[in-house]
């Protein structure tokens, strides 16, 4: 799946979240034959299923996963093990259901021997509104039947051995209404009229051996555009009203397929590739074998009016899902505790084809930002180890988080950088070849990597996968004649000052790569608590995280840090982003002061790289929103204006023809920083002017600036403007435009408008998949914290039935931006009284975030005020609106 944790999804609550266990080892499947007939009117479906399998011992029962399945009729027959043998009797089955364990026990009178059997089941299921299993989606004025099986919902569509290790081929047929079509994992092999006058039956080719969570079934009036690449037919499909937005994805899919065919050394392993978006979808996207499914916003874009951020996301998400076709679909993890390998690998892999097709996007900068984001989550006490055990449905669902995706990707990137691209790739190729159409564990993966590279990848990976947290590498260096004596020391890093001071027993195997300014990269494996060595040369600053590729933070001794920051101009943008993250983390743990951090930013004031500006703006908005007193605010805002106005003058307000995407995005970020962290009156006024012109149909907003202008204007907007946003969202055509205006509503800060937005979140206009995201976006501005929180408490009985059952902690994250100690106490007591099963970690993480923010404010507010008082008081320094337009 793609980053489901990053996208907010919602589904109707089922009573009492059920707990699943592993199936008993009685039988294994070796072939499924499925015929499903959805009835869109009654929102149900009927199923006719045949499972061929083997019993492992003589038995008179078989246990399958099944949930919300109404068994109508079931029989079993032992089949002869040899060619001329005699089959056993057909026996009627009695079914007992256990919704708690999500299993069905199929009991029959006479024991059958160990060996082959045929199981036949007729049943009825529900096209549910929970976005799980075979479910109902509504859009374009009609109903669709669509599927999402991962992680544990195939059991809602067909009784099955619904665990990843039980791989089998599937023969799927779908009975659909006249005029509708169907899409599944296989290609269409026949399409015949009936049964009945209003139906036709579409039969798909048999799939290769695959896990149940990868089954896909979509029924409705989908339209597709198609092409082919290296002999593989590719289609991109949508509901008919959005077919004009499929073009970009089709081009991307071709580029990506070509790249992967070459990289993996195994050609795309399936007969075709379909990519389908539909209106209700819980995750971002899903890698079903040869039938990737999507929420519309991440696939369907207006190619003439798309922001480059979204343009990049479309390519990246597709590259992620296509990476899974090999890594996940062809070779699958043995059990969910290794889901990180699936998701982390696809997340690590996806930038590669995107970089190859679009070098101008500087995707390498996004990778460093991703590492920073992962280390941020991982600096909390409440983080988890990459590999975490899980058996129940809730525990499995909770594993799809930033640790599985972004931390794993960052660790893999570090290992690749340490081994070199080619040895890493050989290891990947060997691993895929050894386990194709089968399952594998993490040990198989790092064993293959160690073997291919001759380096201790197993030890490095194991230390990162089984231990939670981020290492902090302390550097002490001393100039001795023509060399520098270096001592490195490791410990676990925490934002929490007391935890950091108390120390923690973890020990990592850290590939520390370093270079003197502009010099060649060298690496040392820090495999013990402390290590000393010599570096040739003296006097130059040494960067102990070359290229920002390491998954660790660095605490430099003051002299080493001074030398390093003096040479900041020679650093790559990756290294600047990485240094900013590093120093900000040290300030958050009270190892350093926020004043020194702002001075570091000032030292980078001439940087114009998009990612550096983004990182600086992120941190300045955090300081602005959380750490300032009312007295300090004008001083801080004046400083931000002085910092960014020269950049805006240089970039110009509007894009010039021929401006590259990176420049357009950088410009938009400068406007955002000035507007939000700098409260720059000129920028705010100009934004309003542009937004009004757009609302009046007199101008269009530049795609890169659209969200910033819409949100900034909303922040200062009144109820008339609110109404205009409302109308504009309804009139929008492309998903991107629609969501920009819709989410614009969440940026208004006048209390009566915030209340209106919160009330609106409860309406059917807000799809279930968007509900929690919309709510938490409304709660995000500091001005809205209290109102949103009061609303949530007062309306809990209306809110709780709308929550996403397979991402149980999402609603708690509504409170993650809070910084007020009183709110923390309240959040804790509320969610203790109204506990959400499976959301325990989300609650701990959210409470710790609020705590950390409060502690930071207490530790740093005084020295921040002192630093600001030393700054000039005027905001002079470059005009905001350059004269030439
Ligand atoms: Zn994925």
PDB file of N, CA, C and O in Angstrom, residues 267-329:
ATOM      1  N   UNK A 267      12.148  -9.462 -15.977  1.00  0.00           N
ATOM      2  CA  UNK A 267      11.134  -8.673 -16.688  1.00  0.00           C
ATOM      3  C   UNK A 267       9.845  -8.640 -15.876  1.00  0.00           C
ATOM      4  O   UNK A 267       9.564  -9.586 -15.112  1.00  0.00           O
ATOM      5  N   UNK A 268       9.066  -7.595 -16.067  1.00  0.00           N
ATOM      6  CA  UNK A 268       7.766  -7.477 -15.391  1.00  0.00           C
ATOM      7  C   UNK A 268       7.068  -8.832 -15.424  1.00  0.00           C
ATOM      8  O   UNK A 268       6.826  -9.387 -16.500  1.00  0.00           O
ATOM      9  N   UNK A 269       6.734  -9.395 -14.258  1.00  0.00           N
ATOM     10  CA  UNK A 269       6.371 -10.818 -14.215  1.00  0.00           C
ATOM     11  C   UNK A 269       4.918 -11.154 -14.565  1.00  0.00           C
ATOM     12  O   UNK A 269       4.548 -12.317 -14.497  1.00  0.00           O
ATOM     13  N   UNK A 270       4.095 -10.168 -14.929  1.00  0.00           N
ATOM     14  CA  UNK A 270       2.678 -10.468 -15.185  1.00  0.00           C
ATOM     15  C   UNK A 270       2.310 -10.080 -16.617  1.00  0.00           C
ATOM     16  O   UNK A 270       3.086  -9.443 -17.303  1.00  0.00           O
ATOM     17  N   UNK A 271       1.066 -10.472 -17.036  1.00  0.00           N
ATOM     18  CA  UNK A 271       0.744 -10.343 -18.467  1.00  0.00           C
ATOM     19  C   UNK A 271       0.344  -8.940 -18.896  1.00  0.00           C
ATOM     20  O   UNK A 271       0.391  -8.580 -20.065  1.00  0.00           O
ATOM     21  N   UNK A 272      -0.144  -8.151 -17.942  1.00  0.00           N
ATOM     22  CA  UNK A 272      -0.612  -6.791 -18.268  1.00  0.00           C
ATOM     23  C   UNK A 272      -0.514  -5.951 -17.011  1.00  0.00           C
ATOM     24  O   UNK A 272      -0.260  -6.475 -15.921  1.00  0.00           O
ATOM     25  N   UNK A 273      -0.730  -4.653 -17.151  1.00  0.00           N
ATOM     26  CA  UNK A 273      -0.784  -3.808 -15.961  1.00  0.00           C
ATOM     27  C   UNK A 273      -1.962  -2.846 -16.096  1.00  0.00           C
ATOM     28  O   UNK A 273      -2.029  -2.075 -17.062  1.00  0.00           O
ATOM     29  N   UNK A 274      -2.901  -2.928 -15.152  1.00  0.00           N
ATOM     30  CA  UNK A 274      -3.995  -1.960 -15.095  1.00  0.00           C
ATOM     31  C   UNK A 274      -3.801  -1.059 -13.883  1.00  0.00           C
ATOM     32  O   UNK A 274      -3.341  -1.512 -12.829  1.00  0.00           O
ATOM     33  N   UNK A 275      -4.140   0.204 -14.038  1.00  0.00           N
ATOM     34  CA  UNK A 275      -3.995   1.190 -12.965  1.00  0.00           C
ATOM     35  C   UNK A 275      -5.333   1.917 -12.884  1.00  0.00           C
ATOM     36  O   UNK A 275      -5.749   2.551 -13.866  1.00  0.00           O
ATOM     37  N   UNK A 276      -6.020   1.787 -11.766  1.00  0.00           N
ATOM     38  CA  UNK A 276      -7.423   2.224 -11.706  1.00  0.00           C
ATOM     39  C   UNK A 276      -7.657   3.136 -10.499  1.00  0.00           C
ATOM     40  O   UNK A 276      -7.299   2.783  -9.383  1.00  0.00           O
ATOM     41  N   UNK A 277      -8.300   4.295 -10.743  1.00  0.00           N
ATOM     42  CA  UNK A 277      -8.682   5.178  -9.629  1.00  0.00           C
ATOM     43  C   UNK A 277     -10.191   5.173  -9.483  1.00  0.00           C
ATOM     44  O   UNK A 277     -10.919   5.119 -10.479  1.00  0.00           O
ATOM     45  N   UNK A 278     -10.660   5.209  -8.232  1.00  0.00           N
ATOM     46  CA  UNK A 278     -12.100   5.361  -8.016  1.00  0.00           C
ATOM     47  C   UNK A 278     -12.364   6.201  -6.775  1.00  0.00           C
ATOM     48  O   UNK A 278     -11.459   6.450  -5.981  1.00  0.00           O
ATOM     49  N   UNK A 279     -13.635   6.650  -6.629  1.00  0.00           N
ATOM     50  CA  UNK A 279     -13.913   7.722  -5.665  1.00  0.00           C
ATOM     51  C   UNK A 279     -13.717   7.408  -4.184  1.00  0.00           C
ATOM     52  O   UNK A 279     -13.349   8.294  -3.443  1.00  0.00           O
ATOM     53  N   UNK A 280     -13.962   6.209  -3.714  1.00  0.00           N
ATOM     54  CA  UNK A 280     -13.784   5.932  -2.279  1.00  0.00           C
ATOM     55  C   UNK A 280     -12.687   4.900  -2.111  1.00  0.00           C
ATOM     56  O   UNK A 280     -12.823   3.758  -2.544  1.00  0.00           O
ATOM     57  N   UNK A 281     -11.603   5.314  -1.471  1.00  0.00           N
ATOM     58  CA  UNK A 281     -10.470   4.411  -1.332  1.00  0.00           C
ATOM     59  C   UNK A 281      -9.715   4.771  -0.066  1.00  0.00           C
ATOM     60  O   UNK A 281      -9.394   5.920   0.175  1.00  0.00           O
ATOM     61  N   UNK A 282      -9.423   3.766   0.749  1.00  0.00           N
ATOM     62  CA  UNK A 282      -8.895   4.054   2.086  1.00  0.00           C
ATOM     63  C   UNK A 282      -7.414   4.413   2.097  1.00  0.00           C
ATOM     64  O   UNK A 282      -7.003   5.354   2.763  1.00  0.00           O
ATOM     65  N   UNK A 283      -6.594   3.681   1.374  1.00  0.00           N
ATOM     66  CA  UNK A 283      -5.153   3.957   1.392  1.00  0.00           C
ATOM     67  C   UNK A 283      -4.833   5.022   0.351  1.00  0.00           C
ATOM     68  O   UNK A 283      -5.731   5.654  -0.204  1.00  0.00           O
ATOM     69  N   UNK A 284      -3.551   5.241   0.063  1.00  0.00           N
ATOM     70  CA  UNK A 284      -3.183   6.115  -1.041  1.00  0.00           C
ATOM     71  C   UNK A 284      -3.354   5.358  -2.344  1.00  0.00           C
ATOM     72  O   UNK A 284      -4.031   5.805  -3.271  1.00  0.00           O
ATOM     73  N   UNK A 285      -2.734   4.177  -2.390  1.00  0.00           N
ATOM     74  CA  UNK A 285      -2.826   3.303  -3.558  1.00  0.00           C
ATOM     75  C   UNK A 285      -2.472   1.899  -3.107  1.00  0.00           C
ATOM     76  O   UNK A 285      -1.944   1.721  -2.021  1.00  0.00           O
ATOM     77  N   UNK A 286      -2.772   0.925  -3.940  1.00  0.00           N
ATOM     78  CA  UNK A 286      -2.566  -0.472  -3.533  1.00  0.00           C
ATOM     79  C   UNK A 286      -2.040  -1.301  -4.690  1.00  0.00           C
ATOM     80  O   UNK A 286      -2.582  -1.264  -5.787  1.00  0.00           O
ATOM     81  N   UNK A 287      -1.003  -2.090  -4.383  1.00  0.00           N
ATOM     82  CA  UNK A 287      -0.234  -2.792  -5.412  1.00  0.00           C
ATOM     83  C   UNK A 287      -0.804  -4.130  -5.849  1.00  0.00           C
ATOM     84  O   UNK A 287      -0.039  -5.019  -6.240  1.00  0.00           O
ATOM     85  N   UNK A 288      -2.141  -4.342  -5.831  1.00  0.00           N
ATOM     86  CA  UNK A 288      -2.696  -5.631  -6.271  1.00  0.00           C
ATOM     87  C   UNK A 288      -1.976  -6.103  -7.535  1.00  0.00           C
ATOM     88  O   UNK A 288      -1.723  -5.313  -8.439  1.00  0.00           O
ATOM     89  N   UNK A 289      -1.690  -7.390  -7.590  1.00  0.00           N
ATOM     90  CA  UNK A 289      -0.949  -7.948  -8.711  1.00  0.00           C
ATOM     91  C   UNK A 289      -1.559  -7.521 -10.045  1.00  0.00           C
ATOM     92  O   UNK A 289      -2.722  -7.827 -10.328  1.00  0.00           O
ATOM     93  N   UNK A 290      -0.807  -6.776 -10.845  1.00  0.00           N
ATOM     94  CA  UNK A 290      -1.209  -6.362 -12.196  1.00  0.00           C
ATOM     95  C   UNK A 290      -2.476  -5.517 -12.244  1.00  0.00           C
ATOM     96  O   UNK A 290      -3.005  -5.244 -13.317  1.00  0.00           O
ATOM     97  N   UNK A 291      -2.996  -5.088 -11.085  1.00  0.00           N
ATOM     98  CA  UNK A 291      -4.207  -4.242 -11.047  1.00  0.00           C
ATOM     99  C   UNK A 291      -4.078  -3.260  -9.883  1.00  0.00           C
ATOM    100  O   UNK A 291      -4.682  -3.444  -8.826  1.00  0.00           O
ATOM    101  N   UNK A 292      -3.270  -2.232 -10.093  1.00  0.00           N
ATOM    102  CA  UNK A 292      -2.993  -1.266  -9.019  1.00  0.00           C
ATOM    103  C   UNK A 292      -4.198  -0.340  -8.852  1.00  0.00           C
ATOM    104  O   UNK A 292      -4.714   0.193  -9.834  1.00  0.00           O
ATOM    105  N   UNK A 293      -4.646  -0.166  -7.611  1.00  0.00           N
ATOM    106  CA  UNK A 293      -5.805   0.698  -7.363  1.00  0.00           C
ATOM    107  C   UNK A 293      -5.390   1.966  -6.612  1.00  0.00           C
ATOM    108  O   UNK A 293      -4.377   1.974  -5.916  1.00  0.00           O
ATOM    109  N   UNK A 294      -6.225   2.987  -6.719  1.00  0.00           N
ATOM    110  CA  UNK A 294      -5.845   4.326  -6.287  1.00  0.00           C
ATOM    111  C   UNK A 294      -7.004   5.123  -5.721  1.00  0.00           C
ATOM    112  O   UNK A 294      -8.139   4.985  -6.175  1.00  0.00           O
ATOM    113  N   UNK A 295      -6.692   6.082  -4.839  1.00  0.00           N
ATOM    114  CA  UNK A 295      -7.636   7.173  -4.622  1.00  0.00           C
ATOM    115  C   UNK A 295      -7.401   8.196  -5.738  1.00  0.00           C
ATOM    116  O   UNK A 295      -6.279   8.355  -6.239  1.00  0.00           O
ATOM    117  N   UNK A 296      -8.437   8.897  -6.121  1.00  0.00           N
ATOM    118  CA  UNK A 296      -8.372   9.712  -7.347  1.00  0.00           C
ATOM    119  C   UNK A 296      -7.311  10.809  -7.290  1.00  0.00           C
ATOM    120  O   UNK A 296      -6.615  11.073  -8.266  1.00  0.00           O
ATOM    121  N   UNK A 297      -7.172  11.471  -6.127  1.00  0.00           N
ATOM    122  CA  UNK A 297      -6.254  12.622  -6.041  1.00  0.00           C
ATOM    123  C   UNK A 297      -4.815  12.291  -6.377  1.00  0.00           C
ATOM    124  O   UNK A 297      -4.058  13.179  -6.728  1.00  0.00           O
ATOM    125  N   UNK A 298      -4.413  11.032  -6.222  1.00  0.00           N
ATOM    126  CA  UNK A 298      -3.004  10.696  -6.429  1.00  0.00           C
ATOM    127  C   UNK A 298      -2.708  10.192  -7.830  1.00  0.00           C
ATOM    128  O   UNK A 298      -1.570   9.889  -8.162  1.00  0.00           O
ATOM    129  N   UNK A 299      -3.754  10.076  -8.659  1.00  0.00           N
ATOM    130  CA  UNK A 299      -3.540   9.537 -10.004  1.00  0.00           C
ATOM    131  C   UNK A 299      -4.066  10.471 -11.095  1.00  0.00           C
ATOM    132  O   UNK A 299      -3.438  10.639 -12.131  1.00  0.00           O
ATOM    133  N   UNK A 300      -5.237  11.066 -10.823  1.00  0.00           N
ATOM    134  CA  UNK A 300      -5.939  11.783 -11.884  1.00  0.00           C
ATOM    135  C   UNK A 300      -5.628  13.279 -11.796  1.00  0.00           C
ATOM    136  O   UNK A 300      -6.099  13.958 -10.896  1.00  0.00           O
ATOM    137  N   UNK A 301      -4.815  13.763 -12.721  1.00  0.00           N
ATOM    138  CA  UNK A 301      -4.444  15.173 -12.665  1.00  0.00           C
ATOM    139  C   UNK A 301      -4.655  15.857 -14.014  1.00  0.00           C
ATOM    140  O   UNK A 301      -4.581  15.243 -15.073  1.00  0.00           O
ATOM    141  N   UNK A 302      -4.930  17.137 -13.911  1.00  0.00           N
ATOM    142  CA  UNK A 302      -5.084  17.976 -15.090  1.00  0.00           C
ATOM    143  C   UNK A 302      -3.679  18.316 -15.583  1.00  0.00           C
ATOM    144  O   UNK A 302      -2.975  19.108 -14.962  1.00  0.00           O
ATOM    145  N   UNK A 303      -3.254  17.704 -16.670  1.00  0.00           N
ATOM    146  CA  UNK A 303      -1.847  17.849 -17.081  1.00  0.00           C
ATOM    147  C   UNK A 303      -1.470  19.288 -17.440  1.00  0.00           C
ATOM    148  O   UNK A 303      -0.297  19.626 -17.465  1.00  0.00           O
ATOM    149  N   UNK A 304      -2.475  20.141 -17.684  1.00  0.00           N
ATOM    150  CA  UNK A 304      -2.139  21.527 -18.028  1.00  0.00           C
ATOM    151  C   UNK A 304      -2.152  22.455 -16.822  1.00  0.00           C
ATOM    152  O   UNK A 304      -1.800  23.617 -16.910  1.00  0.00           O
ATOM    153  N   UNK A 305      -2.574  21.960 -15.684  1.00  0.00           N
ATOM    154  CA  UNK A 305      -2.744  22.852 -14.541  1.00  0.00           C
ATOM    155  C   UNK A 305      -2.426  22.128 -13.237  1.00  0.00           C
ATOM    156  O   UNK A 305      -3.167  22.208 -12.279  1.00  0.00           O
ATOM    157  N   UNK A 306      -1.297  21.410 -13.243  1.00  0.00           N
ATOM    158  CA  UNK A 306      -0.971  20.601 -12.059  1.00  0.00           C
ATOM    159  C   UNK A 306       0.263  21.199 -11.378  1.00  0.00           C
ATOM    160  O   UNK A 306       1.178  21.667 -12.040  1.00  0.00           O
ATOM    161  N   UNK A 307       0.273  21.212 -10.052  1.00  0.00           N
ATOM    162  CA  UNK A 307       1.458  21.699  -9.336  1.00  0.00           C
ATOM    163  C   UNK A 307       2.546  20.648  -9.471  1.00  0.00           C
ATOM    164  O   UNK A 307       2.263  19.454  -9.593  1.00  0.00           O
ATOM    165  N   UNK A 308       3.784  21.106  -9.431  1.00  0.00           N
ATOM    166  CA  UNK A 308       4.852  20.131  -9.604  1.00  0.00           C
ATOM    167  C   UNK A 308       4.936  19.164  -8.427  1.00  0.00           C
ATOM    168  O   UNK A 308       5.341  18.027  -8.592  1.00  0.00           O
ATOM    169  N   UNK A 309       4.548  19.606  -7.243  1.00  0.00           N
ATOM    170  CA  UNK A 309       4.537  18.686  -6.099  1.00  0.00           C
ATOM    171  C   UNK A 309       3.621  17.505  -6.366  1.00  0.00           C
ATOM    172  O   UNK A 309       3.985  16.356  -6.126  1.00  0.00           O
ATOM    173  N   UNK A 310       2.429  17.796  -6.866  1.00  0.00           N
ATOM    174  CA  UNK A 310       1.500  16.706  -7.152  1.00  0.00           C
ATOM    175  C   UNK A 310       1.989  15.894  -8.346  1.00  0.00           C
ATOM    176  O   UNK A 310       1.895  14.663  -8.361  1.00  0.00           O
ATOM    177  N   UNK A 311       2.543  16.601  -9.321  1.00  0.00           N
ATOM    178  CA  UNK A 311       3.085  15.921 -10.502  1.00  0.00           C
ATOM    179  C   UNK A 311       4.127  14.871 -10.083  1.00  0.00           C
ATOM    180  O   UNK A 311       4.149  13.749 -10.562  1.00  0.00           O
ATOM    181  N   UNK A 312       4.992  15.283  -9.155  1.00  0.00           N
ATOM    182  CA  UNK A 312       6.019  14.378  -8.622  1.00  0.00           C
ATOM    183  C   UNK A 312       5.392  13.240  -7.828  1.00  0.00           C
ATOM    184  O   UNK A 312       5.824  12.097  -7.923  1.00  0.00           O
ATOM    185  N   UNK A 313       4.378  13.578  -7.034  1.00  0.00           N
ATOM    186  CA  UNK A 313       3.721  12.553  -6.215  1.00  0.00           C
ATOM    187  C   UNK A 313       3.101  11.472  -7.089  1.00  0.00           C
ATOM    188  O   UNK A 313       3.198  10.284  -6.778  1.00  0.00           O
ATOM    189  N   UNK A 314       2.468  11.883  -8.186  1.00  0.00           N
ATOM    190  CA  UNK A 314       1.860  10.904  -9.097  1.00  0.00           C
ATOM    191  C   UNK A 314       2.927   9.912  -9.568  1.00  0.00           C
ATOM    192  O   UNK A 314       2.739   8.690  -9.504  1.00  0.00           O
ATOM    193  N   UNK A 315       4.071  10.432  -9.992  1.00  0.00           N
ATOM    194  CA  UNK A 315       5.146   9.560 -10.473  1.00  0.00           C
ATOM    195  C   UNK A 315       5.681   8.690  -9.336  1.00  0.00           C
ATOM    196  O   UNK A 315       5.926   7.491  -9.507  1.00  0.00           O
ATOM    197  N   UNK A 316       5.838   9.295  -8.170  1.00  0.00           N
ATOM    198  CA  UNK A 316       6.434   8.575  -7.044  1.00  0.00           C
ATOM    199  C   UNK A 316       5.532   7.447  -6.532  1.00  0.00           C
ATOM    200  O   UNK A 316       5.991   6.342  -6.270  1.00  0.00           O
ATOM    201  N   UNK A 317       4.243   7.738  -6.398  1.00  0.00           N
ATOM    202  CA  UNK A 317       3.317   6.716  -5.887  1.00  0.00           C
ATOM    203  C   UNK A 317       3.216   5.563  -6.889  1.00  0.00           C
ATOM    204  O   UNK A 317       3.232   4.389  -6.516  1.00  0.00           O
ATOM    205  N   UNK A 318       3.174   5.909  -8.172  1.00  0.00           N
ATOM    206  CA  UNK A 318       3.115   4.855  -9.178  1.00  0.00           C
ATOM    207  C   UNK A 318       4.393   4.007  -9.151  1.00  0.00           C
ATOM    208  O   UNK A 318       4.342   2.776  -9.237  1.00  0.00           O
ATOM    209  N   UNK A 319       5.531   4.679  -8.999  1.00  0.00           N
ATOM    210  CA  UNK A 319       6.808   3.944  -8.923  1.00  0.00           C
ATOM    211  C   UNK A 319       6.838   3.051  -7.682  1.00  0.00           C
ATOM    212  O   UNK A 319       7.408   1.954  -7.710  1.00  0.00           O
ATOM    213  N   UNK A 320       6.213   3.500  -6.614  1.00  0.00           N
ATOM    214  CA  UNK A 320       6.122   2.695  -5.384  1.00  0.00           C
ATOM    215  C   UNK A 320       5.293   1.426  -5.654  1.00  0.00           C
ATOM    216  O   UNK A 320       5.744   0.312  -5.377  1.00  0.00           O
ATOM    217  N   UNK A 321       4.104   1.621  -6.209  1.00  0.00           N
ATOM    218  CA  UNK A 321       3.220   0.458  -6.429  1.00  0.00           C
ATOM    219  C   UNK A 321       3.801  -0.489  -7.468  1.00  0.00           C
ATOM    220  O   UNK A 321       3.667  -1.713  -7.344  1.00  0.00           O
ATOM    221  N   UNK A 322       4.442   0.065  -8.489  1.00  0.00           N
ATOM    222  CA  UNK A 322       5.039  -0.811  -9.509  1.00  0.00           C
ATOM    223  C   UNK A 322       6.259  -1.542  -8.958  1.00  0.00           C
ATOM    224  O   UNK A 322       6.523  -2.684  -9.327  1.00  0.00           O
ATOM    225  N   UNK A 323       7.012  -0.912  -8.038  1.00  0.00           N
ATOM    226  CA  UNK A 323       8.141  -1.594  -7.393  1.00  0.00           C
ATOM    227  C   UNK A 323       7.644  -2.847  -6.659  1.00  0.00           C
ATOM    228  O   UNK A 323       8.297  -3.883  -6.646  1.00  0.00           O
ATOM    229  N   UNK A 324       6.452  -2.732  -6.062  1.00  0.00           N
ATOM    230  CA  UNK A 324       5.864  -3.864  -5.342  1.00  0.00           C
ATOM    231  C   UNK A 324       5.548  -5.042  -6.262  1.00  0.00           C
ATOM    232  O   UNK A 324       5.397  -6.168  -5.779  1.00  0.00           O
ATOM    233  N   UNK A 325       5.356  -4.809  -7.550  1.00  0.00           N
ATOM    234  CA  UNK A 325       4.998  -5.929  -8.429  1.00  0.00           C
ATOM    235  C   UNK A 325       6.082  -7.007  -8.353  1.00  0.00           C
ATOM    236  O   UNK A 325       5.801  -8.192  -8.466  1.00  0.00           O
ATOM    237  N   UNK A 326       7.327  -6.560  -8.139  1.00  0.00           N
ATOM    238  CA  UNK A 326       8.420  -7.511  -7.923  1.00  0.00           C
ATOM    239  C   UNK A 326       8.580  -7.773  -6.420  1.00  0.00           C
ATOM    240  O   UNK A 326       8.603  -8.889  -5.982  1.00  0.00           O
ATOM    241  N   UNK A 327       8.732  -6.685  -5.691  1.00  0.00           N
ATOM    242  CA  UNK A 327       9.079  -6.757  -4.282  1.00  0.00           C
ATOM    243  C   UNK A 327       7.800  -6.663  -3.461  1.00  0.00           C
ATOM    244  O   UNK A 327       7.345  -5.585  -3.126  1.00  0.00           O
ATOM    245  N   UNK A 328       7.184  -7.809  -3.178  1.00  0.00           N
ATOM    246  CA  UNK A 328       5.896  -7.801  -2.476  1.00  0.00           C
ATOM    247  C   UNK A 328       4.954  -8.770  -3.174  1.00  0.00           C
ATOM    248  O   UNK A 328       4.405  -9.678  -2.562  1.00  0.00           O
ATOM    249  N   UNK A 329       4.792  -8.595  -4.508  1.00  0.00           N
ATOM    250  CA  UNK A 329       3.852  -9.448  -5.236  1.00  0.00           C
ATOM    251  C   UNK A 329       4.536 -10.729  -5.725  1.00  0.00           C
ATOM    252  O   UNK A 329       4.031 -11.834  -5.524  1.00  0.00           O
TER     253      UNK A 329
END
